[in-house]
């Protein structure tokens, strides 16, 4: 158990919880789960959650607070520890900052930090800490935290899903977490999203060596009533898990005419190709931005050549 978490929580009457921008289920779940746990176990403390919102708002609303709330308060930042990625930079106004995270990064600012990169989800880390401290849970806290574990483990499918993850999930279900409700939220989507998925499945193409790709002009987002981010990031994996297709890619025109590029690979690292065009990311999930569809086709040709060379090398 990390005693520092509880020492800091106990020291402050007012606590504001932050997390990363473009929140996923774990960012939301860890943030709102922790908020609920502090409210339950320290009823006299005022706890707030702040940041941008998106589809995961089904887990609960964000609080609108003034800058004054930060004076003499504790800011807790979950699921992120890099300045540029934190939603709402007013945590700098707080008296002290505590980071609770499960990423490999180290904080690039002054704070206390509890980081366990072996945890599949920040929500799993928080669940473990609060369970060991024998905190009282309720169905709301448990459901929020379980959402984080479910989503960051890829619905318990990622290879790093181990016994500890399942034990924490089981603990949360015993505390009243509603797994059926979570899955219903995750798998119910708006009609335009479903139609856009269908459009992708219907229209993606293959290069000579079976690189799957889509070239999306900027009118596509208006046609389906979604953002460029949705067309680009949320749709790339419509081309995943196809037999014989090891690399898939999504090229989406932004409002300024530049092309957002999402690259995915089932086996080999392809980040060198993203880097060649000024981008980066993970080995098998990376991206960049290029100037034009002409350049996008050059990049696509590089992917095709990469597959071809790999085939030749056996
Ligand atoms: Mn996470």
Short mmCIF file of C-alpha atoms and ligand atoms in Angstrom, two decimals:
data_model
loop_
_atom_site.label_atom_id
_atom_site.label_comp_id
_atom_site.label_asym_id
_atom_site.label_seq_id
_atom_site.Cartn_x
_atom_site.Cartn_y
_atom_site.Cartn_z
CA UNK A 1 0.00 0.00 0.00
CA UNK A 2 1.20 3.51 -0.82
CA UNK A 3 0.68 5.39 2.42
CA UNK A 4 1.43 8.70 0.71
CA UNK A 5 -1.95 8.56 -1.09
CA UNK A 6 -3.85 8.47 2.19
CA UNK A 7 -1.58 10.92 3.99
CA UNK A 8 -2.21 13.49 1.28
CA UNK A 9 -5.96 12.87 1.05
CA UNK A 10 -6.31 13.19 4.83
CA UNK A 11 -4.33 16.43 4.91
CA UNK A 12 -6.75 18.38 2.67
CA UNK A 13 -10.42 19.36 3.01
CA UNK A 14 -10.74 20.13 -0.68
CA UNK A 15 -9.58 17.81 -3.46
CA UNK A 16 -9.82 18.29 -7.22
CA UNK A 17 -9.24 15.28 -9.45
CA UNK A 18 -7.83 15.63 -12.97
CA UNK A 19 -7.01 13.13 -15.73
CA UNK A 20 -5.88 13.16 -19.36
CA UNK A 21 -7.50 14.90 -22.31
CA UNK A 22 -9.66 12.87 -24.69
CA UNK A 23 -10.52 10.65 -21.71
CA UNK A 24 -10.95 6.91 -22.19
CA UNK A 25 -12.90 4.61 -19.87
CA UNK A 26 -9.97 4.28 -17.50
CA UNK A 27 -9.31 8.01 -17.22
CA UNK A 28 -13.00 8.65 -16.49
CA UNK A 29 -13.42 5.56 -14.33
CA UNK A 30 -10.34 6.19 -12.20
CA UNK A 31 -11.22 9.87 -11.78
CA UNK A 32 -14.89 9.45 -10.88
CA UNK A 33 -14.33 6.19 -9.00
CA UNK A 34 -11.74 7.86 -6.80
CA UNK A 35 -14.01 10.87 -6.34
CA UNK A 36 -16.81 8.64 -5.12
CA UNK A 37 -14.52 6.67 -2.78
CA UNK A 38 -13.21 9.82 -1.12
CA UNK A 39 -16.76 11.15 -0.73
CA UNK A 40 -17.86 7.87 0.86
CA UNK A 41 -14.94 7.50 3.23
CA UNK A 42 -14.38 11.16 4.11
CA UNK A 43 -17.90 12.68 4.00
CA UNK A 44 -16.62 16.05 5.25
CA UNK A 45 -14.28 16.62 2.33
CA UNK A 46 -15.28 18.48 -0.84
CA UNK A 47 -14.23 16.56 -3.93
CA UNK A 48 -14.44 17.74 -7.53
CA UNK A 49 -13.68 16.20 -10.91
CA UNK A 50 -12.74 18.39 -13.88
CA UNK A 51 -11.85 18.04 -17.55
CA UNK A 52 -13.14 17.70 -21.10
CA UNK A 53 -15.96 15.27 -21.81
CA UNK A 54 -16.96 12.78 -24.49
CA UNK A 55 -18.99 9.58 -24.89
CA UNK A 56 -17.79 8.24 -21.51
CA UNK A 57 -19.82 10.92 -19.74
CA UNK A 58 -22.26 8.07 -18.94
CA UNK A 59 -20.00 7.51 -15.91
CA UNK A 60 -20.90 10.90 -14.46
CA UNK A 61 -20.65 14.66 -15.00
CA UNK A 62 -17.66 16.91 -14.57
CA UNK A 63 -17.76 19.75 -12.04
CA UNK A 64 -17.53 23.40 -13.09
CA UNK A 65 -15.38 25.19 -10.51
CA UNK A 66 -13.69 28.56 -10.14
CA UNK A 67 -9.94 29.06 -9.76
CA UNK A 68 -10.45 29.96 -6.09
CA UNK A 69 -11.40 26.35 -5.31
CA UNK A 70 -7.78 25.36 -5.94
CA UNK A 71 -6.33 27.63 -3.27
CA UNK A 72 -5.14 25.54 -0.35
CA UNK A 73 -6.45 22.38 -2.04
CA UNK A 74 -4.96 19.08 -3.18
CA UNK A 75 -5.00 18.20 -6.89
CA UNK A 76 -4.88 14.50 -7.75
CA UNK A 77 -4.05 13.59 -11.34
CA UNK A 78 -4.95 10.08 -12.50
CA UNK A 79 -4.01 8.01 -15.56
CA UNK A 80 -1.46 10.55 -16.87
CA UNK A 81 1.65 12.37 -15.66
CA UNK A 82 2.80 14.42 -18.65
CA UNK A 83 1.95 18.14 -18.54
CA UNK A 84 0.84 18.44 -22.16
CA UNK A 85 -1.71 15.62 -21.82
CA UNK A 86 -3.45 16.74 -18.61
CA UNK A 87 -6.95 18.14 -19.06
CA UNK A 88 -7.44 21.55 -17.38
CA UNK A 89 -4.05 23.00 -16.35
CA UNK A 90 -5.37 24.65 -13.17
CA UNK A 91 -3.91 21.84 -11.06
CA UNK A 92 -0.89 24.16 -10.94
CA UNK A 93 -2.96 26.43 -8.66
CA UNK A 94 -3.31 23.71 -6.01
CA UNK A 95 -1.25 23.59 -2.82
CA UNK A 96 0.10 20.13 -3.65
CA UNK A 97 -0.25 17.66 -6.52
CA UNK A 98 -0.46 13.86 -6.30
CA UNK A 99 -0.14 11.72 -9.43
CA UNK A 100 -1.58 8.18 -9.56
CA UNK A 101 -0.70 6.54 -12.85
CA UNK A 102 0.10 3.26 -14.59
CA UNK A 103 2.01 4.51 -17.65
CA UNK A 104 5.75 4.15 -18.21
CA UNK A 105 6.39 7.90 -18.14
CA UNK A 106 7.78 9.88 -15.24
CA UNK A 107 6.13 13.18 -14.26
CA UNK A 108 7.58 16.25 -15.97
CA UNK A 109 6.49 18.58 -13.15
CA UNK A 110 6.79 18.85 -9.35
CA UNK A 111 4.49 16.44 -7.53
CA UNK A 112 4.23 13.34 -5.41
CA UNK A 113 3.73 10.31 -7.65
CA UNK A 114 2.52 6.75 -7.25
CA UNK A 115 3.19 4.94 -10.51
CA UNK A 116 2.76 1.20 -11.06
CA UNK A 117 3.34 0.45 -14.72
CA UNK A 118 2.57 -3.24 -14.21
CA UNK A 119 -1.09 -2.34 -13.65
CA UNK A 120 -3.32 -2.80 -16.70
CA UNK A 121 -5.46 0.15 -15.64
CA UNK A 122 -5.16 3.10 -13.30
CA UNK A 123 -8.55 1.97 -12.00
CA UNK A 124 -7.00 -1.37 -11.04
CA UNK A 125 -4.24 0.42 -9.09
CA UNK A 126 -6.77 2.60 -7.26
CA UNK A 127 -9.01 -0.39 -6.50
CA UNK A 128 -6.04 -2.27 -5.04
CA UNK A 129 -4.94 0.64 -2.84
CA UNK A 130 -8.43 1.33 -1.51
CA UNK A 131 -9.19 -2.34 -0.96
CA UNK A 132 -6.02 -2.76 1.12
CA UNK A 133 -6.95 0.34 3.11
CA UNK A 134 -10.37 -1.31 3.69
CA UNK A 135 -12.20 1.65 2.23
CA UNK A 136 -15.94 1.42 1.99
CA UNK A 137 -17.10 0.97 -1.64
CA UNK A 138 -20.58 1.29 -3.12
CA UNK A 139 -22.06 0.21 -6.45
CA UNK A 140 -21.33 3.58 -8.04
CA UNK A 141 -17.63 3.67 -7.13
CA UNK A 142 -17.26 0.00 -8.05
CA UNK A 143 -19.00 0.38 -11.42
CA UNK A 144 -16.86 3.37 -12.35
CA UNK A 145 -13.62 1.59 -11.47
CA UNK A 146 -14.66 -1.63 -13.19
CA UNK A 147 -15.34 0.38 -16.36
CA UNK A 148 -11.69 1.48 -16.29
CA UNK A 149 -10.46 -2.09 -15.88
CA UNK A 150 -12.78 -3.43 -18.60
CA UNK A 151 -11.76 -0.81 -21.15
CA UNK A 152 -8.01 -0.63 -20.49
CA UNK A 153 -7.75 -4.43 -20.62
CA UNK A 154 -9.56 -4.54 -23.98
CA UNK A 155 -12.53 -6.27 -22.29
CA UNK A 156 -10.06 -8.63 -20.54
CA UNK A 157 -8.61 -9.68 -23.90
CA UNK A 158 -5.17 -8.02 -23.91
CA UNK A 159 -2.34 -10.51 -23.22
CA UNK A 160 -1.28 -8.54 -20.13
CA UNK A 161 -4.64 -9.35 -18.46
CA UNK A 162 -3.51 -11.43 -15.49
CA UNK A 163 -4.94 -12.90 -12.31
CA UNK A 164 -4.52 -9.66 -10.38
CA UNK A 165 -6.71 -7.81 -12.90
CA UNK A 166 -9.41 -10.45 -12.63
CA UNK A 167 -9.17 -10.43 -8.82
CA UNK A 168 -9.67 -6.68 -8.71
CA UNK A 169 -12.63 -7.01 -11.11
CA UNK A 170 -14.12 -9.74 -8.92
CA UNK A 171 -13.65 -7.56 -5.84
CA UNK A 172 -15.51 -4.69 -7.55
CA UNK A 173 -18.36 -6.97 -8.61
CA UNK A 174 -18.71 -8.08 -4.97
CA UNK A 175 -18.91 -4.39 -4.05
CA UNK A 176 -21.88 -4.00 -6.39
CA UNK A 177 -20.33 -3.10 -9.76
CA UNK A 178 -22.85 -3.63 -12.53
CA UNK A 179 -20.94 -5.30 -15.36
CA UNK A 180 -24.02 -5.77 -17.55
CA UNK A 181 -24.72 -2.06 -17.38
CA UNK A 182 -21.11 -1.25 -18.31
CA UNK A 183 -21.15 -3.51 -21.37
CA UNK A 184 -24.48 -2.10 -22.47
CA UNK A 185 -23.02 1.42 -22.33
CA UNK A 186 -19.89 0.37 -24.21
CA UNK A 187 -21.68 -1.48 -26.97
CA UNK A 188 -24.61 0.83 -27.55
CA UNK A 189 -23.68 3.50 -30.02
CA UNK A 190 -25.35 6.23 -31.96
CA UNK A 191 -26.76 5.35 -35.35
CA UNK A 192 -24.29 7.58 -37.22
CA UNK A 193 -21.33 5.73 -35.64
CA UNK A 194 -22.73 2.39 -36.67
CA UNK A 195 -23.37 3.66 -40.20
CA UNK A 196 -19.83 5.04 -40.40
CA UNK A 197 -18.41 1.65 -39.36
CA UNK A 198 -20.44 0.07 -42.14
CA UNK A 199 -19.09 2.62 -44.59
CA UNK A 200 -15.53 1.71 -43.62
CA UNK A 201 -16.10 -2.02 -43.89
CA UNK A 202 -17.75 -1.52 -47.27
CA UNK A 203 -15.15 0.83 -48.75
CA UNK A 204 -11.66 0.02 -47.46
CA UNK A 205 -9.14 -1.08 -50.07
CA UNK A 206 -6.05 -3.26 -50.24
CA UNK A 207 -2.66 -2.59 -51.80
CA UNK A 208 -0.88 -5.19 -53.87
CA UNK A 209 0.67 -6.74 -50.75
CA UNK A 210 -2.47 -6.47 -48.66
CA UNK A 211 -2.09 -3.28 -46.69
CA UNK A 212 -5.65 -2.24 -45.86
CA UNK A 213 -6.33 1.49 -46.22
CA UNK A 214 -8.93 4.23 -46.40
CA UNK A 215 -8.45 7.69 -47.94
CA UNK A 216 -11.08 9.96 -46.34
CA UNK A 217 -11.86 13.43 -47.69
CA UNK A 218 -13.03 16.04 -45.20
CA UNK A 219 -16.67 15.89 -46.31
CA UNK A 220 -16.95 12.38 -44.77
CA UNK A 221 -17.19 13.69 -41.18
CA UNK A 222 -20.06 16.00 -42.16
CA UNK A 223 -21.83 13.23 -44.02
CA UNK A 224 -21.88 11.12 -40.83
CA UNK A 225 -22.07 13.95 -38.31
CA UNK A 226 -18.83 13.07 -36.46
CA UNK A 227 -15.49 14.75 -35.77
CA UNK A 228 -12.28 14.33 -37.75
CA UNK A 229 -10.87 12.55 -34.68
CA UNK A 230 -13.63 9.94 -34.91
CA UNK A 231 -13.09 9.31 -38.63
CA UNK A 232 -9.35 9.05 -38.11
CA UNK A 233 -8.70 7.41 -34.72
CA UNK A 234 -11.96 5.67 -33.88
CA UNK A 235 -12.39 4.00 -37.27
CA UNK A 236 -8.90 2.70 -38.07
CA UNK A 237 -9.56 -0.63 -36.38
CA UNK A 238 -12.51 -1.38 -38.62
CA UNK A 239 -9.73 -2.82 -40.79
CA UNK A 240 -8.19 -4.97 -38.02
CA UNK A 241 -8.40 -8.73 -37.50
CA UNK A 242 -8.65 -9.63 -41.18
CA UNK A 243 -6.91 -12.83 -42.22
CA UNK A 244 -3.88 -12.07 -44.39
CA UNK A 245 -3.92 -8.35 -43.54
CA UNK A 246 -1.01 -7.51 -41.21
CA UNK A 247 -0.97 -3.74 -41.64
CA UNK A 248 -3.92 -1.37 -41.84
CA UNK A 249 -3.92 2.40 -42.23
CA UNK A 250 -6.31 5.32 -42.23
CA UNK A 251 -5.72 8.63 -44.02
CA UNK A 252 -8.10 11.45 -43.11
CA UNK A 253 -8.15 14.98 -44.50
CA UNK A 254 -8.33 17.64 -41.79
CA UNK A 255 -10.02 21.02 -42.16
CA UNK A 256 -6.72 22.67 -43.11
CA UNK A 257 -6.14 20.17 -45.90
CA UNK A 258 -3.43 18.20 -44.10
CA UNK A 259 -3.85 14.42 -43.81
CA UNK A 260 -4.01 12.66 -40.43
CA UNK A 261 -2.39 9.22 -40.69
CA UNK A 262 -3.15 6.28 -38.37
CA UNK A 263 -1.01 3.17 -38.82
CA UNK A 264 -1.56 -0.22 -37.19
CA UNK A 265 0.34 -3.49 -37.46
CA UNK A 266 -0.50 -6.94 -36.12
CA UNK A 267 3.11 -8.15 -35.78
CA UNK A 268 6.01 -6.02 -36.98
CA UNK A 269 7.03 -2.62 -35.72
CA UNK A 270 6.18 0.04 -38.31
CA UNK A 271 6.92 3.13 -36.21
CA UNK A 272 9.97 3.85 -38.40
CA UNK A 273 7.58 4.66 -41.25
CA UNK A 274 5.58 7.07 -39.06
CA UNK A 275 8.87 8.66 -37.97
CA UNK A 276 10.03 9.06 -41.57
CA UNK A 277 7.05 11.39 -42.04
CA UNK A 278 7.60 13.32 -38.81
CA UNK A 279 5.33 11.26 -36.54
CA UNK A 280 5.76 8.56 -33.92
CA UNK A 281 3.94 6.53 -31.28
CA UNK A 282 4.03 2.88 -30.31
CA UNK A 283 5.72 0.14 -32.34
CA UNK A 284 2.50 -1.25 -33.77
CA UNK A 285 0.14 1.70 -33.28
CA UNK A 286 1.53 4.96 -34.56
CA UNK A 287 0.74 7.93 -36.72
CA UNK A 288 1.78 11.18 -38.33
CA UNK A 289 0.42 14.08 -40.36
CA UNK A 290 1.30 14.54 -44.03
CA UNK A 291 0.70 17.45 -46.41
CA UNK A 292 -1.45 15.93 -49.13
CA UNK A 293 -3.10 12.80 -50.44
CA UNK A 294 -0.16 12.52 -52.86
CA UNK A 295 2.17 12.20 -49.88
CA UNK A 296 -0.30 9.83 -48.23
CA UNK A 297 0.01 7.54 -51.24
CA UNK A 298 3.81 7.70 -50.96
CA UNK A 299 3.54 6.57 -47.35
CA UNK A 300 1.13 3.82 -48.32
CA UNK A 301 3.65 2.68 -50.92
CA UNK A 302 6.30 2.52 -48.16
CA UNK A 303 4.00 0.25 -46.13
CA UNK A 304 3.44 -1.96 -49.15
CA UNK A 305 7.18 -2.15 -49.83
CA UNK A 306 7.78 -3.01 -46.18
CA UNK A 307 5.39 -5.97 -46.39
CA UNK A 308 6.98 -7.06 -49.67
CA UNK A 309 10.52 -6.98 -48.21
CA UNK A 310 9.33 -8.90 -45.16
CA UNK A 311 7.80 -11.55 -47.40
CA UNK A 312 11.09 -11.89 -49.26
CA UNK A 313 12.98 -12.26 -46.00
CA UNK A 314 10.76 -15.14 -45.10
MN1 LIG B 1 -5.28 3.95 -18.27
#
